[in-house]
Coordinates of C-alpha atoms and ligand atoms in Angstrom, one line a residue:
X1 CA -4.3 -17.3 8.1
X2 CA -1.3 -18.3 5.9
X3 CA 1.5 -19.0 8.4
X4 CA 4.1 -18.9 5.7
X5 CA 3.5 -15.1 5.5
X6 CA 5.2 -12.9 8.0
X7 CA 4.4 -9.1 8.0
X8 CA 6.8 -6.8 9.9
X9 CA 8.3 -3.3 9.8
X10 CA 10.6 -2.6 7.0
X11 CA 14.4 -2.5 7.5
X12 CA 16.8 -0.4 5.6
X13 CA 18.3 -3.6 4.1
X14 CA 14.9 -4.2 2.4
X15 CA 15.0 -1.0 0.3
X16 CA 16.6 -2.5 -2.9
X17 CA 14.1 -5.4 -3.0
X18 CA 11.2 -3.1 -2.4
X19 CA 12.4 -0.9 -5.3
X20 CA 12.5 -3.9 -7.6
X21 CA 8.9 -4.7 -6.8
X22 CA 7.9 -1.0 -7.0
X23 CA 9.5 -0.7 -10.5
X24 CA 8.1 -4.0 -11.7
X25 CA 4.6 -3.0 -10.6
X26 CA 4.2 0.7 -11.4
X27 CA 6.6 1.6 -14.2
X28 CA 6.5 5.4 -14.9
X29 CA 4.3 5.9 -11.8
X30 CA 6.8 4.1 -9.5
X31 CA 8.3 6.1 -6.6
X32 CA 12.0 6.8 -6.9
X33 CA 14.5 5.2 -4.5
X34 CA 14.8 8.6 -2.8
X35 CA 11.0 8.9 -2.3
X36 CA 10.8 5.4 -1.0
X37 CA 13.7 6.0 1.4
X38 CA 11.8 9.1 2.7
X39 CA 8.6 7.1 3.2
X40 CA 10.4 4.4 5.2
X41 CA 12.5 6.7 7.4
X42 CA 11.0 10.1 7.9
X43 CA 7.3 10.0 6.9
X44 CA 4.7 9.5 9.7
X45 CA 2.9 6.2 9.6
X46 CA 4.0 2.6 9.1
X47 CA 5.9 0.9 6.3
X48 CA 5.5 -2.9 6.4
X49 CA 7.0 -5.7 4.3
X50 CA 5.7 -9.2 3.9
X51 CA 8.0 -12.2 3.7
X52 CA 6.8 -15.4 2.2
X53 CA 8.9 -18.4 3.3
X54 CA 11.6 -15.8 4.1
X55 CA 11.6 -14.1 0.7
X56 CA 10.4 -10.4 0.4
X57 CA 7.1 -10.7 -1.3
X58 CA 5.4 -7.3 -0.9
X59 CA 5.1 -4.1 1.0
X60 CA 2.6 -1.4 2.1
X61 CA 3.3 2.2 3.0
X62 CA 0.5 3.8 5.1
X63 CA 1.2 7.5 5.8
X64 CA -0.7 9.2 8.5
X65 CA -1.8 12.8 9.1
X66 CA -2.2 13.3 12.8
X67 CA -3.7 16.7 12.1
X68 CA -6.7 15.0 10.4
X69 CA -6.3 11.7 12.2
X70 CA -6.4 9.9 8.9
X71 CA -4.1 7.6 6.9
X72 CA -3.4 7.1 3.2
X73 CA -2.1 4.0 1.5
X74 CA 0.7 5.5 -0.6
X75 CA 1.8 2.2 -2.1
X76 CA 1.0 -1.5 -1.8
X77 CA 2.5 -4.0 -4.1
X78 CA 3.1 -7.8 -4.2
X79 CA 5.8 -9.3 -6.4
X80 CA 4.2 -11.0 -9.4
X81 CA 5.5 -14.5 -8.3
X82 CA 3.7 -14.2 -4.9
X83 CA 0.3 -12.9 -6.0
X84 CA -2.9 -14.6 -5.3
X85 CA -1.6 -16.2 -2.1
X86 CA -2.9 -13.8 0.5
X87 CA 0.1 -11.5 0.8
X88 CA -1.7 -8.3 -0.2
X89 CA -4.5 -9.2 2.2
X90 CA -2.1 -9.8 5.1
X91 CA -0.3 -6.5 4.4
X92 CA -3.6 -4.5 4.3
X93 CA -4.9 -6.3 7.4
X94 CA -1.9 -5.3 9.4
X95 CA -2.0 -1.7 8.2
X96 CA -5.7 -1.5 9.2
X97 CA -4.9 -3.0 12.6
X98 CA -2.2 -0.3 13.1
X99 CA -4.7 2.4 12.0
X100 CA -7.1 1.1 14.7
X101 CA -4.4 1.0 17.4
X102 CA -3.5 4.7 16.8
X103 CA -7.2 5.5 16.5
X104 CA -7.3 6.9 13.0
X105 CA -10.8 7.9 11.7
X106 CA -10.3 6.8 8.2
X107 CA -7.9 5.5 5.6
X108 CA -7.9 6.9 2.0
X109 CA -6.3 5.6 -1.2
X110 CA -6.3 6.1 -4.9
X111 CA -6.5 3.2 -7.4
X112 CA -6.5 3.0 -11.2
X113 CA -10.1 2.5 -12.3
X114 CA -9.1 -0.6 -14.4
X115 CA -7.1 -2.2 -11.5
X116 CA -9.8 -4.9 -10.8
X117 CA -7.6 -7.0 -8.5
X118 CA -6.7 -4.1 -6.2
X119 CA -10.3 -2.7 -6.2
X120 CA -11.5 -6.2 -5.3
X121 CA -8.9 -6.4 -2.5
X122 CA -9.9 -3.0 -1.1
X123 CA -13.6 -3.7 -1.2
X124 CA -13.1 -7.0 0.6
X125 CA -11.5 -5.0 3.4
X126 CA -14.4 -2.6 3.6
X127 CA -13.2 0.3 1.4
X128 CA -15.8 2.1 -0.7
X129 CA -15.5 4.3 -3.8
X130 CA -16.0 8.0 -2.9
X131 CA -15.0 9.9 -6.1
X132 CA -13.2 9.7 -9.4
X133 CA -10.0 11.6 -9.9
X134 CA -9.6 12.4 -13.6
X135 CA -6.1 12.3 -15.2
X136 CA -4.6 11.1 -11.9
X137 CA -1.8 9.0 -13.3
X138 CA 1.2 9.8 -15.5
X139 CA -0.4 8.2 -18.6
X140 CA -3.6 10.1 -18.1
X141 CA -5.6 7.2 -16.5
X142 CA -8.3 8.1 -14.0
X143 CA -8.4 6.9 -10.4
X144 CA -11.1 6.0 -7.9
X145 CA -10.5 7.6 -4.6
X146 CA -11.6 5.1 -1.9
X147 CA -12.1 5.3 1.8
X148 CA -12.4 3.0 4.8
X149 CA -14.1 4.5 7.8
X150 CA -12.7 3.1 11.1
Ligands
LIG201 C1 -3.4 -5.7 -5.8 C2 -2.3 -6.7 -5.2 C3 -1.6 -5.9 -4.1 C4 -3.1 -7.9 -4.6 O1 -2.1 -8.7 -3.9 P1 -2.2 -10.3 -3.7 O2 -1.2 -10.7 -2.8 O3 -2.2 -10.9 -5.1 O4 -3.7 -10.4 -3.2 P2 -4.3 -11.6 -2.2 O5 -3.8 -12.9 -2.7 O6 -4.1 -11.2 -0.8 O7 -5.8 -11.5 -2.6 C5 -6.7 -10.7 -1.8 C6 -7.9 -10.3 -2.6 O8 -7.5 -9.4 -3.7 C7 -8.3 -9.7 -4.8 N1 -7.5 -10.2 -5.9 C8 -6.2 -10.6 -5.8 N2 -5.8 -11.0 -7.1 C9 -6.9 -10.9 -7.9 C10 -7.1 -11.1 -9.3 N3 -6.1 -11.5 -10.1 N4 -8.3 -10.8 -9.8 C11 -9.3 -10.4 -9.0 N5 -9.2 -10.1 -7.7 C12 -8.0 -10.4 -7.1 C13 -9.4 -10.7 -4.4 O9 -10.4 -10.0 -3.8 C14 -8.6 -11.4 -3.3 O10 -9.5 -12.1 -2.4 P3 -9.8 -13.7 -2.6 O11 -8.5 -14.4 -2.6 O12 -10.7 -14.0 -1.5 O13 -10.4 -13.8 -4.0 C15 -1.4 -7.2 -6.3 O14 -2.1 -7.8 -7.3 C16 -0.4 -6.2 -6.8 O15 0.7 -6.0 -6.2 N6 -0.7 -5.6 -7.9 C17 0.2 -4.6 -8.6 C18 0.4 -3.4 -7.8 C19 -0.9 -2.7 -7.5 O16 -1.7 -2.6 -8.4 N7 -1.1 -2.1 -6.3 C20 -2.3 -1.4 -6.0 C21 -2.1 0.0 -6.3 S1 -3.5 1.0 -5.9

């Protein structure tokens, strides 16, 4: 475990930094500030941020459906300067732990088929590919739909 990385629930004061990372990572597919605000305040689930030596390094939004007892990773991103240091892994670990605690049956997510680093991260955590979603992204790119059974 990297002790320089602290994962905790998001605060309202983190929103601007989260939006900077979101826009840097996802361009036209980025959530708007309004959508991100909704995710962190009203949506069911957990929204976590990772701090690396005190700096906001990344975040994950796991939204839950209590009706289906499942979760969905809506967004996970790590600031380019903090990648490859275990931040994404720490965020996903904590989200999966949360999912276990509230006894979800599974977590779902979509990922661009050419996003090798994210696919590798998800597979390391036990996610498997379940289907392909054609034309899923704004630019027409396809996605893998992945699932982690809990
Ligand atoms: C995907 C992402 C969240 C990974 O975060 P990270 O903090 O760099 O990842 P970690 O350092 O925790 O690495 C965990 C695992 O991810 C995979 N990984 C991370 N960077 C990788 C790279 N450049 N190439 C291949 N695999 C990589 C590896 O499996 C790695 O495990 P390892 O260190 O044992 O090899 C980050 O690259 C990112 O924010 N990308 C842009 C946003 C994005 O694509 N989000 C996912 C949308 S579905």
